Amino acid sequence: MDEITHGFFQAIHLILSADPALFEIVWLSLRVSGIALLLSTTLGVPMGAALGLARVWARGLITAFLYTGMGLPPVVVGLFVYLMLSRSGPFGALGWLFTPSAMIVAQVIIAFPLVAGLTMAAVQGVDAALRMQVRSLGATRWQELWAVLREARIGVVAAIVAGFGGIISEVGAVMLVGGNIEGKTRVLTTAIVLNTRTGEFALAIALGVILLALAFVANIAMLRLQGRS
Amino acid sequence: MEPESIYRIENLRKEYNARVVVDIERLNIRAGEILAIVGPSGAGKSTLLRLLNFLEVPTTGQIVYRDYVFDSQAPLDIRRQVTTVFQRPVLLRASVQENVAYGLRLRGERMDERVGDMLARVGLASLARVSATKLSGGEMQRVALARALVIAPTVLLLDEPTANLDPYNVGLIEEIVREQNRTRGTTVVLVTHNVFQAKRLAHRVGLMLAGCLIEVNTASAFFDSPADPRTAAFVRGEMVY
């Protein structure tokens, strides 16, 4: 119990003292997960909307893949990306292994099915009569799609939040493909693992508190966006 | 002189999975008239409205709107001359005034005094900023009507617009439709199984049974001296629906 209390106060101390090493870890965590979320959203929302709206060929099969992807163990994703990016792998020439780029790739693979799958469900939940109504009012195809997405916005934002939650807290994949290199690929989750292993429980708890606080702030921001849109 | 027809329908047939839903040999809808299509549930009335709104494509036959022969994809400028108020109003998760302004927004126009005027016309000016999801059924339907009228359609299609509404809202909506037709010359096609509403509103009335138009006549002739015995039975309320 003392360690938890101590960790909490240390978190406050670390934040207030503007510890540069801590800010580097926080900044990298936000950068990697932010870019991964942006890419997952850019790909996942249109794909989820298309699957939810259109009569897409092999929709059932694609949906089954997406739902399977939603439950992918991050460590398996990490292993897959590791093999792809390792020197002998098909993308080894990119030289991305143990760099933030590899971590972003892994996180996109984790977040994309969540964003696409939950967006699809949200779009399918919109009243089917809405499309006919907006078309009757003179909407173009794009305006019709936009109207459906707007009506599904609570679910779409929830999909993005779920994607963010899935990657900001993820450790297995980024540990494998990033390598937890200090000053280069160390993020909050991998730093927590390292500090726990070395017995620095207070620091690990402090980093955990900061991670939770970041997730909380990000979710509040998205909920505000949900309300305003 | 024969009044100008805004729609000319010839040998129109709509099938779903080989089941014939609409099968109309000939129907001319006159510009500026209120035409009521009555008939029991499942007669194909709503499908006919969707065809008139270019929301569905005929299986065979022809719909000519003014000089435009409807094929699979009606051009936007034609589609935007016609709109439908459906039986169940589907409103956007937005305020009442945003819902009413929606059609204008689709056309790249700004929300202006037309929205306020229209809300006043349907008696909802005081609820302009209220969320549309918080309205009663009658208020929702008035919002849907205002949303359709604010874009000044050439043709207004009404699909059972007052079903399940209280007499006050029925009277209000009928008065707005009548006024819209009288003052702006909007052509109205009203689908209903309420023969009394058809009698109150329409210039001409048609009976639809099993996808076919049995008889189209002036309202007085339709109700007082129907040409077809099935029309007479329907008017007398003998036909089960």
PDB file of C-alpha atoms in Angstrom, chain B residues 3 5 36 47 57 67 71-72 80 86-87 96 107 113 119 137 145 147 151 153 160 172 188-189 222-223 225 227-228:
ATOM      1  CA  PRO B   3     -54.162  20.581 -67.835  1.00  0.00           C
ATOM      2  CA  SER B   5     -49.161  16.785 -66.783  1.00  0.00           C
ATOM      3  CA  ALA B  36     -54.798  11.155 -53.357  1.00  0.00           C
ATOM      4  CA  THR B  47     -43.770   1.897 -53.684  1.00  0.00           C
ATOM      5  CA  VAL B  57     -36.131   2.158 -60.520  1.00  0.00           C
ATOM      6  CA  ASP B  67     -39.669  16.192 -70.223  1.00  0.00           C
ATOM      7  CA  ASP B  71     -33.947   5.834 -66.216  1.00  0.00           C
ATOM      8  CA  SER B  72     -31.821   4.254 -63.512  1.00  0.00           C
ATOM      9  CA  ARG B  80     -34.247  18.009 -55.948  1.00  0.00           C
ATOM     10  CA  PHE B  86     -42.845   9.593 -44.912  1.00  0.00           C
ATOM     11  CA  GLN B  87     -45.318   8.067 -42.488  1.00  0.00           C
ATOM     12  CA  VAL B  96     -35.474  21.381 -34.749  1.00  0.00           C
ATOM     13  CA  ARG B 107     -28.149  22.563 -51.669  1.00  0.00           C
ATOM     14  CA  GLU B 113     -35.266  33.475 -42.390  1.00  0.00           C
ATOM     15  CA  LEU B 119     -41.235  26.870 -38.239  1.00  0.00           C
ATOM     16  CA  GLY B 137     -44.963  12.305 -32.735  1.00  0.00           C
ATOM     17  CA  LEU B 145     -43.245  18.640 -43.263  1.00  0.00           C
ATOM     18  CA  ARG B 147     -38.179  20.382 -43.758  1.00  0.00           C
ATOM     19  CA  ILE B 151     -36.865  23.654 -50.058  1.00  0.00           C
ATOM     20  CA  PRO B 153     -40.427  21.456 -53.934  1.00  0.00           C
ATOM     21  CA  GLU B 160     -49.572   8.448 -44.810  1.00  0.00           C
ATOM     22  CA  LEU B 172     -52.878  21.361 -38.814  1.00  0.00           C
ATOM     23  CA  VAL B 188     -49.149  16.996 -54.057  1.00  0.00           C
ATOM     24  CA  VAL B 189     -49.492  13.240 -54.263  1.00  0.00           C
ATOM     25  CA  PHE B 222     -64.866   9.105 -56.901  1.00  0.00           C
ATOM     26  CA  PHE B 223     -66.963   9.394 -53.770  1.00  0.00           C
ATOM     27  CA  SER B 225     -70.581   8.120 -58.371  1.00  0.00           C
ATOM     28  CA  ALA B 227     -67.258   3.964 -61.955  1.00  0.00           C
ATOM     29  CA  ASP B 228     -65.913   0.721 -60.551  1.00  0.00           C
TER      30      ASP B 228
END
